[in-house]
């Protein structure tokens, strides 16, 4: 009864992102379908962010309003019987009536997974394959330059002109095992394709195609053409959401 | 030209095992299709083992004979352009004319992956989910009893009566991370469903449903009903093949 905060986890391979679309399967559509079955009424689920097609979520938060009084644990259990196996409800709690999964969000963290060497069938759709070796140190130096409050328009494919200033509080490049490189980015908000453009840029920095200190010019000029390519969605995971 | 030993790696989720079957997609069918495209002739691929539907292979070996002279590296590269993304050629080398992927095999190692706790969309089809905690110590004690040369008929779903004696050289139960339990078994050969029955038995040992020392009676009586359930194929990976 009242407003609920639901935490889910999903493999994005089979979905056209979060947001409901005509003629495309989306996570929001699956969640609304499951909520409707459980509560026997149309329920709208509001997510913490639109994620692109094929992007994954290790933690994704959404809110919804319901009238029936069902214990939170049972909501989680029941939803998991209605949801497909690549989407799992993890936790459900009461939320204040003015809580909003998107607007109440203080910061989000994404990770991007790259694995070096030959293609691996177990990582297909789950990471970017890079046939050579990445220069972690160079990438980290550029990443350090992204920290703080800047206009990230040049690091995004956003068309809107208003409010493209964001604060990046963390941007780490590290190896999680001998072949896997992780790029971890936290910010108070992200522009369209921002993480994927930053990842593409860091890869081009590693390759020496983009100068180690170019971030300043990209911030100043807001010129998207100075930044790197847009990395494929496969390696991108929403990792944490903070309220 | 001549006989070749090809090493591949595959995610089994979408396949009805290795062996060609009517009306079902198999790894062998995909490999033969790719070899045919590359060598412009019908080629038969002989695998190191039949794997069950949905079982994975981190390393799988097969041999084939060809007439065209193509460098091994190019064979690997070309096959990967013809194969689906969930099957990858890893290595190709010359083999003796009397080498046989199945009969020349000295030992094989399988691992079985179990994760404790709530269901994880990222592990769906790739591991067995166990909602409680496993008793690793108890499982290892039973596993130790399986080492050596025994009649494993009671630990399999094999119908044949002849030659059900196998030598298990390794049977380890360990945690690969805080939530994942791995069962690793090496033997000179495996009966039908042998690893999956051993895994089901070890789980029932952990639950106290099967006595710690029952392996002796199962060896003596060859009574399949004394052993545990057949664990789902999802958690099973062919891990290594030795010649």
Coordinates of N, CA, C and O in Angstrom, one line a residue, chain A residues 18-98:
Chain A
X18 N 15.4 0.3 -20.7 CA 14.3 0.3 -19.7 C 13.0 0.8 -20.2 O 12.0 0.1 -20.1
X19 N 12.9 1.9 -20.9 CA 11.7 2.6 -21.2 C 10.8 1.9 -22.2 O 11.3 1.4 -23.2
X20 N 9.5 1.8 -21.9 CA 8.5 1.2 -22.8 C 8.6 1.8 -24.2 O 8.7 3.0 -24.3
X21 N 8.5 0.9 -25.2 CA 8.6 1.3 -26.6 C 7.6 0.5 -27.3 O 7.4 -0.7 -27.0
X22 N 7.1 1.0 -28.4 CA 6.2 0.2 -29.3 C 7.1 -0.8 -30.0 O 8.2 -0.5 -30.4
X23 N 6.6 -2.0 -30.1 CA 7.3 -3.1 -31.0 C 8.7 -3.4 -30.5 O 9.5 -3.8 -31.3
X24 N 9.0 -3.2 -29.2 CA 10.3 -3.6 -28.7 C 10.1 -4.0 -27.2 O 9.4 -3.4 -26.5
X25 N 10.8 -5.1 -26.9 CA 10.7 -5.6 -25.5 C 11.6 -4.7 -24.6 O 12.7 -4.5 -24.9
X26 N 11.0 -4.2 -23.5 CA 11.8 -3.4 -22.6 C 11.6 -3.9 -21.2 O 10.7 -4.6 -20.9
X27 N 12.5 -3.5 -20.3 CA 12.5 -4.0 -18.9 C 11.3 -3.4 -18.2 O 10.6 -4.0 -17.5
X28 N 11.0 -2.1 -18.5 CA 9.8 -1.4 -17.9 C 8.5 -2.2 -18.2 O 7.7 -2.4 -17.4
X29 N 8.4 -2.6 -19.5 CA 7.2 -3.4 -19.9 C 7.1 -4.7 -19.1 O 6.0 -5.0 -18.7
X30 N 8.2 -5.4 -18.9 CA 8.1 -6.6 -18.2 C 7.8 -6.4 -16.7 O 7.0 -7.1 -16.1
X31 N 8.3 -5.3 -16.1 CA 8.1 -5.0 -14.7 C 6.6 -4.6 -14.6 O 5.9 -5.1 -13.6
X32 N 6.1 -3.8 -15.5 CA 4.7 -3.4 -15.4 C 3.7 -4.6 -15.5 O 2.7 -4.7 -14.8
X33 N 4.1 -5.5 -16.4 CA 3.3 -6.7 -16.7 C 3.2 -7.5 -15.4 O 2.2 -8.0 -15.0
X34 N 4.4 -7.7 -14.7 CA 4.4 -8.5 -13.5 C 3.7 -7.8 -12.4 O 3.0 -8.5 -11.6
X35 N 3.8 -6.5 -12.2 CA 3.1 -5.8 -11.2 C 1.6 -5.8 -11.4 O 0.9 -6.0 -10.4
X36 N 1.2 -5.8 -12.6 CA -0.2 -5.8 -12.9 C -0.8 -7.2 -12.5 O -1.9 -7.3 -11.9
X37 N 0.0 -8.3 -12.8 CA -0.5 -9.6 -12.4 C -0.6 -9.7 -10.9 O -1.5 -10.3 -10.4
X38 N 0.4 -9.2 -10.2 CA 0.4 -9.3 -8.8 C -0.7 -8.5 -8.1 O -1.4 -8.9 -7.2
X39 N -0.9 -7.2 -8.5 CA -1.8 -6.3 -7.9 C -3.2 -6.3 -8.5 O -4.1 -5.6 -8.0
X40 N -3.3 -7.0 -9.6 CA -4.6 -7.0 -10.3 C -5.1 -5.6 -10.7 O -6.3 -5.3 -10.6
X41 N -4.2 -4.7 -11.0 CA -4.5 -3.4 -11.5 C -3.4 -2.8 -12.3 O -2.3 -3.3 -12.2
X42 N -3.7 -1.9 -13.2 CA -2.6 -1.3 -14.0 C -1.7 -0.5 -13.0 O -2.2 0.3 -12.2
X43 N -0.4 -0.7 -13.1 CA 0.5 0.0 -12.3 C 1.7 0.6 -13.1 O 2.2 -0.1 -14.0
X44 N 2.0 1.8 -12.9 CA 3.1 2.5 -13.6 C 4.4 2.4 -12.8 O 4.4 2.8 -11.6
X45 N 5.4 1.9 -13.4 CA 6.7 1.8 -12.7 C 7.6 2.9 -13.3 O 7.8 3.0 -14.5
X46 N 8.2 3.7 -12.4 CA 9.0 4.8 -12.8 C 10.5 4.5 -12.4 O 10.8 4.3 -11.2
X47 N 11.3 4.4 -13.4 CA 12.7 4.0 -13.2 C 13.7 5.1 -12.9 O 13.4 6.3 -13.0
X48 N 14.9 4.7 -12.4 CA 15.9 5.7 -12.0 C 16.6 6.3 -13.2 O 17.3 7.3 -13.0
X49 N 16.6 5.6 -14.3 CA 17.2 6.2 -15.5 C 16.7 5.4 -16.7 O 16.3 4.2 -16.6
X50 N 16.8 6.0 -17.9 CA 16.6 5.2 -19.1 C 17.9 4.6 -19.3 O 19.0 5.2 -19.2
X51 N 18.0 3.3 -19.6 CA 19.2 2.7 -20.0 C 19.1 2.4 -21.4 O 18.0 2.1 -21.9
X52 N 20.2 2.4 -22.2 CA 20.2 2.1 -23.6 C 19.9 0.6 -23.8 O 20.1 -0.2 -22.9
X53 N 19.5 0.3 -25.0 CA 19.3 -1.1 -25.4 C 20.6 -1.9 -25.1 O 21.7 -1.4 -25.3
X54 N 20.4 -3.1 -24.6 CA 21.5 -4.1 -24.3 C 22.3 -3.7 -23.1 O 23.2 -4.5 -22.7
X55 N 22.1 -2.6 -22.5 CA 22.9 -2.2 -21.2 C 22.3 -3.1 -20.1 O 21.1 -3.4 -20.0
X56 N 23.2 -3.5 -19.1 CA 22.8 -4.3 -18.0 C 22.6 -3.5 -16.7 O 23.1 -2.3 -16.7
X57 N 22.0 -4.1 -15.7 CA 21.9 -3.4 -14.4 C 22.2 -4.4 -13.3 O 21.5 -5.4 -13.2
X58 N 23.3 -4.2 -12.5 CA 23.5 -5.0 -11.4 C 22.7 -4.5 -10.2 O 22.3 -5.2 -9.3
X59 N 22.3 -3.2 -10.3 CA 21.3 -2.6 -9.4 C 20.5 -1.5 -10.1 O 21.1 -0.6 -10.6
X60 N 19.2 -1.6 -10.1 CA 18.4 -0.7 -10.7 C 17.2 -0.4 -9.8 O 16.7 -1.3 -9.2
X61 N 16.9 0.9 -9.6 CA 15.8 1.2 -8.7 C 14.6 1.8 -9.4 O 14.8 2.6 -10.4
X62 N 13.4 1.5 -8.9 CA 12.2 2.1 -9.5 C 11.2 2.3 -8.4 O 11.3 1.7 -7.4
X63 N 10.2 3.2 -8.6 CA 9.1 3.3 -7.7 C 7.8 3.0 -8.3 O 7.6 3.2 -9.6
X64 N 6.8 2.6 -7.5 CA 5.5 2.4 -8.0 C 4.5 2.6 -6.9 O 4.9 2.6 -5.7
X65 N 3.2 2.9 -7.2 CA 2.2 3.1 -6.2 C 1.2 1.9 -6.2 O 0.8 1.5 -7.3
X66 N 0.8 1.4 -5.1 CA -0.1 0.3 -5.1 C -1.2 0.5 -4.0 O -1.0 1.2 -3.0
X67 N -2.3 -0.2 -4.2 CA -3.4 -0.1 -3.2 C -3.5 -1.3 -2.3 O -3.8 -1.2 -1.1
X68 N -3.1 -2.5 -2.8 CA -3.2 -3.7 -2.0 C -2.1 -3.7 -1.0 O -1.0 -3.3 -1.3
X69 N -2.4 -4.3 0.2 CA -1.4 -4.5 1.2 C -0.7 -5.8 1.2 O -1.2 -6.8 1.7
X70 N 0.4 -5.9 0.5 CA 1.2 -7.2 0.4 C 2.5 -7.0 1.1 O 3.2 -6.0 0.8
X71 N 3.0 -7.9 1.9 CA 4.3 -7.7 2.6 C 5.4 -7.7 1.5 O 5.3 -8.4 0.5
X72 N 6.4 -6.8 1.8 CA 7.5 -6.5 0.9 C 8.2 -7.8 0.4 O 8.5 -8.0 -0.8
X73 N 8.4 -8.7 1.3 CA 9.1 -10.0 0.9 C 8.3 -10.8 -0.1 O 8.8 -11.4 -1.0
X74 N 7.0 -10.8 0.1 CA 6.1 -11.5 -0.8 C 6.0 -10.8 -2.1 O 5.9 -11.5 -3.1
X75 N 6.1 -9.5 -2.1 CA 6.1 -8.8 -3.4 C 7.3 -9.3 -4.3 O 7.2 -9.6 -5.4
X76 N 8.5 -9.3 -3.6 CA 9.7 -9.7 -4.3 C 9.6 -11.2 -4.8 O 9.8 -11.5 -6.0
X77 N 9.1 -12.1 -4.0 CA 8.9 -13.5 -4.3 C 8.0 -13.6 -5.5 O 8.2 -14.3 -6.5
X78 N 6.8 -13.0 -5.4 CA 5.8 -13.1 -6.4 C 6.2 -12.5 -7.7 O 6.0 -13.2 -8.8
X79 N 6.9 -11.4 -7.7 CA 7.3 -10.8 -8.9 C 8.3 -11.7 -9.7 O 8.2 -11.8 -10.9
X80 N 9.1 -12.4 -8.9 CA 10.1 -13.3 -9.5 C 9.5 -14.5 -10.2 O 10.1 -15.2 -11.0
X81 N 8.2 -14.8 -9.8 CA 7.5 -15.9 -10.5 C 6.9 -15.4 -11.8 O 6.7 -16.2 -12.7
X82 N 6.6 -14.1 -11.8 CA 6.1 -13.5 -13.0 C 7.1 -13.0 -14.0 O 6.9 -12.9 -15.2
X83 N 8.3 -12.6 -13.5 CA 9.3 -12.0 -14.4 C 10.1 -13.1 -15.2 O 10.3 -14.2 -14.7
X84 N 10.6 -12.7 -16.3 CA 11.5 -13.6 -17.1 C 12.8 -13.8 -16.3 O 13.2 -12.9 -15.4
X85 N 13.6 -14.8 -16.5 CA 14.8 -15.2 -15.8 C 15.9 -14.1 -15.9 O 16.8 -14.1 -15.0
X86 N 15.9 -13.3 -16.9 CA 16.9 -12.3 -17.0 C 16.6 -11.0 -16.3 O 17.4 -10.0 -16.3
X87 N 15.5 -10.9 -15.6 CA 15.2 -9.8 -14.7 C 14.8 -10.4 -13.4 O 13.9 -11.3 -13.3
X88 N 15.4 -9.9 -12.3 CA 15.1 -10.4 -11.0 C 14.8 -9.3 -10.0 O 15.6 -8.3 -9.9
X89 N 13.7 -9.4 -9.2 CA 13.5 -8.4 -8.2 C 14.4 -8.8 -7.0 O 14.5 -10.0 -6.7
X90 N 15.0 -7.9 -6.4 CA 16.0 -8.2 -5.3 C 15.4 -7.7 -3.9 O 15.6 -8.4 -2.9
X91 N 14.8 -6.5 -3.9 CA 14.4 -5.9 -2.7 C 13.2 -5.0 -2.9 O 13.1 -4.3 -3.9
X92 N 12.4 -4.9 -1.9 CA 11.2 -3.9 -1.9 C 11.1 -3.3 -0.6 O 11.1 -4.0 0.5
X93 N 10.9 -2.0 -0.5 CA 10.7 -1.3 0.8 C 9.7 -0.2 0.6 O 9.5 0.3 -0.6
X94 N 9.1 0.3 1.7 CA 8.3 1.5 1.6 C 9.1 2.7 1.2 O 10.2 2.8 1.6
X95 N 8.4 3.6 0.5 CA 9.1 4.9 0.2 C 8.1 6.0 0.6 O 6.9 5.8 0.6
X96 N 8.7 7.2 0.8 CA 7.8 8.4 1.1 C 7.0 8.7 -0.1 O 7.4 8.4 -1.2
X97 N 5.9 9.4 0.2 CA 4.9 9.7 -0.9 C 5.6 10.6 -2.0 O 5.2 10.6 -3.1
X98 N 6.6 11.4 -1.6 CA 7.2 12.3 -2.6 C 8.5 11.7 -3.1 O 9.3 12.4 -3.8

